[in-house]
Tab-separated table of C-alpha atoms and ligand atoms in Angstrom:
chain	number	residue	atom	x	y	z
A	937	MET	CA	93.444	226.516	167.085
A	938	PHE	CA	90.047	224.783	167.170
A	939	THR	CA	91.040	222.766	170.252
A	940	THR	CA	92.188	225.903	172.098
A	941	ALA	CA	88.956	227.715	171.278
A	942	LEU	CA	86.938	224.742	172.454
A	943	ALA	CA	88.925	224.464	175.698
A	944	GLN	CA	88.418	228.189	176.373
A	945	ARG	CA	84.684	227.856	175.777
A	946	GLU	CA	84.487	224.877	178.121
A	947	ASN	CA	86.404	226.765	180.798
A	948	THR	CA	84.153	229.795	180.474
A	949	GLN	CA	81.093	227.588	180.744
A	950	LEU	CA	82.406	226.051	183.929
A	951	GLY	CA	83.841	229.257	185.427
A	952	GLU	CA	87.295	230.415	186.483
A	953	LEU	CA	89.763	227.828	187.721
A	954	PRO	CA	91.337	228.745	191.097
A	955	LEU	CA	95.055	229.530	190.985
A	956	ASP	CA	95.951	226.895	193.563
A	957	LEU	CA	94.043	223.809	192.454
A	958	PHE	CA	95.555	221.607	195.162
A	959	ALA	CA	94.343	223.969	197.935
A	960	ALA	CA	90.921	224.366	196.289
A	961	ILE	CA	90.471	220.579	196.080
A	962	GLN	CA	91.491	220.186	199.735
A	963	SER	CA	88.914	222.743	200.789
A	964	LEU	CA	86.156	221.105	198.673
A	965	LYS	CA	87.089	217.801	200.282
A	966	LYS	CA	86.294	219.251	203.711
A	967	GLU	CA	83.094	220.897	202.454
A	968	LEU	CA	81.810	217.604	200.962
A	969	ASN	CA	83.313	215.347	203.648
A	970	ALA	CA	84.778	213.496	200.668
A	971	VAL	CA	87.491	210.919	200.194
A	972	ILE	CA	89.538	210.833	196.972
A	973	LEU	CA	90.350	207.303	195.817
A	974	ALA	CA	92.805	206.948	192.928
A	975	HIS	CA	94.097	204.083	190.833
A	976	TYR	CA	97.831	203.696	190.132
A	977	TYR	CA	97.250	204.540	186.450
A	978	GLN	CA	96.157	208.107	187.213
A	979	GLU	CA	98.402	211.058	186.338
A	980	PRO	CA	100.977	211.905	189.058
A	981	ASP	CA	99.174	215.061	190.328
A	982	ILE	CA	96.006	213.061	190.991
A	983	GLN	CA	97.959	210.300	192.743
A	984	ASP	CA	99.616	212.952	194.916
A	985	ILE	CA	96.359	214.557	196.035
A	986	ALA	CA	94.487	211.276	196.625
A	987	ASP	CA	93.680	210.042	200.153
A	988	PHE	CA	94.163	206.480	199.027
A	989	ILE	CA	95.902	204.935	195.981
A	990	GLY	CA	95.538	201.266	195.187
A	991	ASP	CA	94.775	198.423	192.816
A	992	SER	CA	91.163	197.452	192.074
A	993	LEU	CA	90.811	195.196	195.112
A	994	GLN	CA	92.367	197.705	197.529
A	995	LEU	CA	90.153	200.468	196.106
A	996	ALA	CA	87.014	198.325	196.482
A	997	ARG	CA	87.990	197.633	200.089
A	998	ALA	CA	88.665	201.329	200.741
A	999	ALA	CA	85.268	202.197	199.234
A	1000	GLU	CA	83.627	199.573	201.451
A	1001	LYS	CA	85.232	200.969	204.625
A	1002	THR	CA	85.053	204.736	204.188
A	1003	ASN	CA	83.006	206.925	206.541
A	1004	ALA	CA	83.038	209.851	204.107
A	1005	ASP	CA	79.761	211.182	202.655
A	1006	ALA	CA	81.197	211.429	199.135
A	1007	ILE	CA	83.649	209.293	197.156
A	1008	VAL	CA	85.550	211.030	194.375
A	1009	PHE	CA	86.797	208.191	192.207
A	1010	ALA	CA	89.876	208.969	190.147
A	1011	GLY	CA	89.831	205.864	188.024
A	1012	VAL	CA	87.556	204.397	185.367
A	1013	HIS	CA	83.793	203.908	185.244
A	1014	PHE	CA	83.638	200.283	186.439
A	1015	MET	CA	85.704	201.227	189.516
A	1016	ALA	CA	83.416	204.127	190.452
A	1017	GLU	CA	80.414	201.881	189.784
A	1018	THR	CA	81.892	199.304	192.174
A	1019	ALA	CA	82.145	202.017	194.843
A	1020	LYS	CA	78.466	202.886	194.273
A	1021	ILE	CA	77.424	199.203	194.460
A	1022	LEU	CA	79.045	199.102	197.910
A	1023	ASN	CA	77.773	202.560	198.977
A	1024	PRO	CA	74.238	203.241	197.704
A	1025	ASP	CA	73.752	206.220	200.044
A	1026	LYS	CA	76.965	208.034	199.226
A	1027	LEU	CA	77.572	210.527	196.450
A	1028	VAL	CA	80.039	208.866	194.037
A	1029	LEU	CA	81.713	211.209	191.545
A	1030	LEU	CA	83.822	210.301	188.499
A	1031	PRO	CA	85.705	213.329	187.072
A	1032	ASP	CA	85.036	212.257	183.456
A	1033	LEU	CA	82.088	209.968	182.677
A	1034	ASN	CA	83.793	208.922	179.417
A	1035	ALA	CA	86.540	207.212	181.401
A	1036	GLY	CA	85.453	203.715	180.360
A	1037	CYS	CA	87.497	200.546	179.837
A	1038	SER	CA	88.021	198.540	176.628
A	1039	LEU	CA	87.833	195.321	178.627
A	1040	ALA	CA	84.483	196.212	180.216
A	1041	ASP	CA	83.213	197.393	176.799
A	1042	SER	CA	84.239	194.075	175.199
A	1043	CYS	CA	81.480	192.336	177.178
A	1044	PRO	CA	78.027	193.734	176.293
A	1045	ALA	CA	75.262	192.546	178.635
A	1046	ASP	CA	72.940	191.051	175.969
A	1047	GLU	CA	75.735	189.016	174.329
A	1048	PHE	CA	76.957	187.832	177.711
A	1049	ALA	CA	73.443	186.742	178.707
A	1050	ALA	CA	73.310	184.545	175.568
A	1051	PHE	CA	76.808	183.159	176.292
A	1052	LYS	CA	75.773	182.314	179.829
A	1053	ALA	CA	72.569	180.633	178.599
A	1054	ALA	CA	74.652	178.518	176.198
A	1055	HIS	CA	76.675	177.202	179.170
A	1056	PRO	CA	74.120	176.011	181.731
A	1057	ASN	CA	75.436	174.678	185.066
A	1058	HIS	CA	78.495	176.915	184.832
A	1059	LEU	CA	79.467	179.191	187.689
A	1060	VAL	CA	80.270	182.712	186.452
A	1061	VAL	CA	83.477	184.276	187.764
A	1062	SER	CA	83.853	187.812	186.425
A	1063	TYR	CA	86.861	190.070	186.586
A	1064	ILE	CA	85.935	193.349	188.304
A	1065	ASN	CA	86.734	195.148	184.992
A	1066	CYS	CA	83.140	194.779	183.786
A	1067	SER	CA	79.892	196.749	183.980
A	1068	ALA	CA	77.381	196.499	186.844
A	1069	ASP	CA	75.085	194.606	184.421
A	1070	ILE	CA	77.720	191.879	183.964
A	1071	LYS	CA	78.427	191.790	187.705
A	1072	ALA	CA	74.689	191.295	188.246
A	1073	MET	CA	74.858	188.168	186.020
A	1074	SER	CA	77.885	186.771	187.875
A	1075	ASP	CA	78.305	184.459	190.855
A	1076	ILE	CA	81.672	185.734	192.072
A	1077	ILE	CA	83.754	188.785	191.173
A	1078	CYS	CA	87.545	188.682	191.199
A	1079	THR	CA	90.417	191.076	190.563
A	1080	SER	CA	93.864	190.394	189.158
A	1081	SER	CA	95.183	190.053	192.714
A	1082	ASN	CA	92.761	187.339	193.874
A	1083	ALA	CA	91.574	185.555	190.686
A	1084	VAL	CA	93.802	182.499	191.202
A	1085	LYS	CA	92.903	182.241	194.911
A	1086	ILE	CA	89.169	182.479	194.164
A	1087	VAL	CA	89.151	179.861	191.383
A	1088	GLN	CA	91.176	177.519	193.636
A	1089	GLN	CA	88.370	177.665	196.240
A	1090	ILE	CA	85.712	176.436	193.772
A	1091	PRO	CA	85.133	172.650	193.804
A	1092	LYS	CA	87.061	170.929	190.959
A	1093	GLU	CA	83.966	169.341	189.391
A	1094	GLN	CA	82.191	172.723	189.050
A	1095	PRO	CA	82.462	174.078	185.458
A	1096	ILE	CA	83.317	177.797	185.316
A	1097	ILE	CA	82.825	180.657	182.860
A	1098	PHE	CA	85.543	183.305	183.268
A	1099	ALA	CA	84.835	186.781	181.854
A	1100	PRO	CA	85.695	189.171	180.325
A	1101	ASP	CA	89.527	189.042	180.058
A	1102	ARG	CA	90.844	186.116	178.023
A	1103	ASN	CA	94.459	186.882	179.049
A	1104	LEU	CA	93.800	186.872	182.794
A	1105	GLY	CA	91.568	183.812	182.228
A	1106	ARG	CA	94.339	181.939	180.439
A	1107	TYR	CA	96.802	182.889	183.209
A	1108	VAL	CA	94.363	181.602	185.867
A	1109	MET	CA	94.000	178.344	183.883
A	1110	GLU	CA	97.783	177.896	183.877
A	1111	GLN	CA	98.106	178.660	187.589
A	1112	THR	CA	95.218	176.471	188.759
A	1113	GLY	CA	95.236	173.672	186.165
A	1114	ARG	CA	91.479	174.316	185.722
A	1115	ASP	CA	89.696	174.335	182.387
A	1116	LEU	CA	87.750	177.630	182.200
A	1117	VAL	CA	85.291	178.707	179.507
A	1118	LEU	CA	86.702	182.085	178.502
A	1119	TRP	CA	84.892	185.168	177.237
A	1120	GLN	CA	87.189	186.599	174.537
A	1121	GLY	CA	87.664	190.143	175.842
A	1122	SER	CA	90.924	192.032	176.230
A	1123	CYS	CA	92.509	195.318	177.297
A	1124	VAL	CA	93.785	197.655	174.530
A	1125	VAL	CA	96.691	198.757	176.713
A	1126	HIS	CA	97.996	195.367	177.832
A	1127	GLU	CA	97.715	193.888	174.347
A	1128	THR	CA	99.899	196.628	172.895
A	1129	PHE	CA	103.217	195.573	174.407
A	1130	SER	CA	105.768	194.315	171.923
A	1131	GLU	CA	107.481	191.018	172.754
A	1132	LYS	CA	110.282	191.884	170.317
A	1133	LYS	CA	110.983	195.264	171.974
A	1134	ILE	CA	110.901	193.717	175.465
A	1135	VAL	CA	113.481	191.126	174.373
A	1136	GLN	CA	115.630	193.904	172.844
A	1137	LEU	CA	115.395	195.847	176.134
A	1138	LYS	CA	116.421	192.773	178.116
A	1139	ILE	CA	119.479	192.385	175.878
A	1140	ALA	CA	120.354	196.081	176.315
A	1141	HIS	CA	119.787	195.883	180.109
A	1142	PRO	CA	120.995	192.397	181.115
A	1143	GLU	CA	120.594	193.161	184.843
A	1144	ALA	CA	116.954	194.253	184.464
A	1145	GLU	CA	113.990	192.091	185.462
A	1146	ALA	CA	110.837	192.185	183.347
A	1147	ILE	CA	107.616	192.285	185.405
A	1148	ALA	CA	104.088	192.170	183.972
A	1149	HIS	CA	100.370	192.478	184.688
A	1150	PRO	CA	98.374	189.278	183.931
A	1151	GLU	CA	96.240	191.189	181.403
A	1152	CYS	CA	99.258	190.950	179.029
A	1153	GLU	CA	99.397	188.304	176.296
A	1154	SER	CA	101.315	185.068	176.976
A	1155	SER	CA	104.052	186.165	174.500
A	1156	VAL	CA	104.858	188.999	176.964
A	1157	LEU	CA	104.207	187.097	180.209
A	1158	ARG	CA	106.733	184.418	179.286
A	1159	HIS	CA	109.539	187.016	179.562
A	1160	ALA	CA	108.422	188.194	183.024
A	1161	SER	CA	110.088	186.979	186.205
A	1162	PHE	CA	107.133	188.298	188.225
A	1163	ILE	CA	103.442	188.580	187.257
A	1164	GLY	CA	100.883	190.352	189.434
A	1165	SER	CA	98.286	193.057	189.966
A	1166	THR	CA	99.428	196.684	190.060
A	1167	ALA	CA	99.758	196.546	193.873
A	1168	ALA	CA	101.697	193.259	193.692
A	1169	LEU	CA	104.072	194.678	191.051
A	1170	LEU	CA	104.721	197.700	193.250
A	1171	LYS	CA	105.430	195.551	196.305
A	1172	TYR	CA	107.722	193.266	194.306
A	1173	CYS	CA	109.847	196.174	193.012
A	1174	GLN	CA	110.338	197.445	196.550
A	1175	SER	CA	111.338	194.122	198.054
A	1176	SER	CA	113.426	192.688	195.200
A	1177	PRO	CA	117.198	193.318	195.350
A	1178	THR	CA	117.108	194.066	191.593
A	1179	LYS	CA	117.875	197.681	190.678
A	1180	GLU	CA	116.340	197.853	187.189
A	1181	PHE	CA	112.890	196.770	185.975
A	1182	ILE	CA	111.114	196.614	182.620
A	1183	VAL	CA	107.494	197.309	183.554
A	1184	ALA	CA	104.805	195.737	181.330
A	1185	THR	CA	101.713	197.536	182.549
A	1186	GLU	CA	100.326	201.077	182.281
A	1187	PRO	CA	103.265	203.416	183.038
A	1188	GLY	CA	101.227	205.584	185.472
A	1189	ILE	CA	102.307	203.150	188.201
A	1190	ILE	CA	105.957	204.132	187.709
A	1191	HIS	CA	105.225	207.342	189.658
A	1192	GLN	CA	104.647	205.257	192.831
A	1193	MET	CA	107.470	202.813	192.012
A	1194	GLN	CA	109.902	205.707	191.723
A	1195	LYS	CA	108.602	207.286	194.945
A	1196	LEU	CA	108.893	204.063	196.944
A	1197	ALA	CA	112.217	202.946	195.442
A	1198	PRO	CA	114.031	206.144	194.375
A	1199	ASP	CA	117.358	204.342	193.909
A	1200	LYS	CA	115.914	201.962	191.292
A	1201	ARG	CA	115.320	202.414	187.568
A	1202	PHE	CA	111.949	201.641	185.946
A	1203	ILE	CA	111.733	201.280	182.173
A	1204	PRO	CA	108.205	201.278	180.689
A	1205	ALA	CA	107.682	198.314	178.332
A	1206	PRO	CA	107.295	199.769	174.830
A	1207	PRO	CA	104.191	199.408	172.670
A	1208	MET	CA	104.367	197.851	169.177
A	1209	ASN	CA	104.031	201.185	167.377
A	1210	ASN	CA	105.732	204.481	168.070
A	1211	CYS	CA	102.736	205.767	170.007
A	1212	ALA	CA	101.785	206.399	173.634
A	1213	CYS	CA	99.334	203.482	173.479
A	1214	ASN	CA	100.803	201.891	176.593
A	1215	GLU	CA	98.982	204.719	178.437
A	1216	CYS	CA	95.341	203.911	179.185
A	1217	PRO	CA	93.321	206.433	177.134
A	1218	PHE	CA	90.406	206.090	179.573
A	1219	MET	CA	92.326	206.517	182.847
A	1220	ARG	CA	94.082	209.542	181.360
A	1221	LEU	CA	90.782	211.334	180.675
A	1222	ASN	CA	90.734	212.339	184.348
A	1223	THR	CA	92.683	215.500	185.111
A	1224	LEU	CA	93.184	217.585	188.241
A	1225	GLU	CA	90.980	220.283	186.654
A	1226	LYS	CA	88.131	217.815	186.033
A	1227	LEU	CA	88.507	216.503	189.569
A	1228	TYR	CA	88.077	220.055	190.861
A	1229	TRP	CA	84.972	220.720	188.702
A	1230	ALA	CA	83.412	217.385	189.671
A	1231	MET	CA	83.751	218.270	193.368
A	1232	LYS	CA	82.674	221.865	192.918
A	1233	ASN	CA	79.549	220.979	190.883
A	1234	ARG	CA	78.893	217.548	192.500
A	1235	THR	CA	78.686	215.995	189.049
A	1236	PRO	CA	79.178	213.674	187.086
A	1237	GLU	CA	77.583	211.348	189.573
A	1238	ILE	CA	77.413	207.530	189.284
A	1239	THR	CA	73.875	206.192	189.538
A	1240	MET	CA	72.257	202.814	188.873
A	1241	SER	CA	68.975	201.035	189.420
A	1242	GLU	CA	68.545	199.413	192.835
A	1243	ASP	CA	67.731	196.030	191.187
A	1244	ILE	CA	71.051	195.965	189.333
A	1245	ARG	CA	72.934	197.250	192.365
A	1246	LEU	CA	71.587	194.512	194.636
A	1247	ALA	CA	72.265	191.796	192.047
A	1248	ALA	CA	75.816	193.123	191.520
A	1249	LEU	CA	76.440	193.423	195.271
A	1250	ARG	CA	76.012	189.694	195.951
A	1251	PRO	CA	79.013	188.500	193.835
A	1252	MET	CA	81.059	191.471	195.083
A	1253	GLN	CA	80.433	190.416	198.689
A	1254	ARG	CA	81.361	186.839	197.836
A	1255	MET	CA	84.669	188.098	196.485
A	1256	LEU	CA	85.375	190.156	199.596
A	1257	GLU	CA	84.583	187.152	201.810
A	1258	MET	CA	86.713	184.770	199.701
A	1259	SER	CA	89.788	186.994	199.614
A	1260	VAL	CA	90.312	187.887	203.279
B	1410	LIG	P1	94.631	196.130	189.038
B	1410	LIG	O1	93.552	195.370	189.680
B	1410	LIG	O2	95.929	195.400	188.997
B	1410	LIG	O3	94.783	197.488	189.624
B	1410	LIG	O4	94.265	196.326	187.498
B	1410	LIG	C1	93.311	197.204	187.072
B	1410	LIG	C2	93.374	197.427	185.630
B	1410	LIG	O5	92.533	198.051	185.060
B	1410	LIG	C3	94.461	196.857	184.902
B	1410	LIG	O6	94.408	197.261	183.593
B	1411	LIG	FE1	90.599	198.953	181.147
B	1411	LIG	FE2	92.963	198.311	180.162
B	1411	LIG	FE3	92.510	200.801	180.931
B	1411	LIG	FE4	92.747	198.837	182.756
B	1411	LIG	S1	94.326	199.606	181.384
B	1411	LIG	S2	91.198	200.439	182.718
B	1411	LIG	S3	91.792	197.144	181.655
B	1411	LIG	S4	91.495	199.720	179.241
């Protein structure tokens, strides 16, 4: 009752929603000369209206290349911030400013500055899932699709801090044989998968392959026959002869998996509790309605100080150069 009343009030404050939201968004796109970039974890309607869908690296590249005047970022805050770092003169909109990220939030700038000071002579490699302030304190940014490749390019004698995801960091350590100093951050979604339920699913579906994102804990990764970024998981499902997959990442990506491989079956890996906590609560804050209002009202807009932007740009550029 209360929620309905609140929703009505919010709608009245914003105005009437058009009947055909898809058509209204298309026309606003022309008016703004905007491009809509969406992450694979967005709800299906948003994925379907986006000009480009991708993983974090592909989205950063798309943001770097676009000729549009405005970028509407259907993803989370650090992704939209990345687009702004690369495009200071463009209008960058995020449909819901509360679309944060538990991983980015697990690394506050003041605590990270102290951590960095306690490890002099270390090179800082930061996962793109962090704030612009953390990027500004980093030497190189990486994503889940290029982290291993980037660490492999750093001379062996160079000590490295890896932040903020301890699970991706541990995976990179295993893949490269390097000893990294890990910041102990994690993602609420990827830490929720139940090893026991994945094993039970594998027993019930003996032909199925388990595939996982490297943000998962090692207890889950050890049951996966393929580990990769969202884009890599998608590509693997398409090319593998296997017909059934247990997918240990946010289930929003299953929309694309099903579209690209309609004859295959995708089973979302279950969380520990009987909840929907395998869905990213931040990604899911964006809705088609909020996307429409953001474009109509040209807000919420991503802004940042030019000092931070320039400091964050340098490690971003290093990443883009090192992962061609
Ligand atoms: P990708 O880089 O694989 O898209 O991952 C982004 C993310 O937030 C995973 O939780
Ligand atoms: Fe952040 Fe995890 Fe959501 Fe990805 S899935 S945006 S890492 S909270």
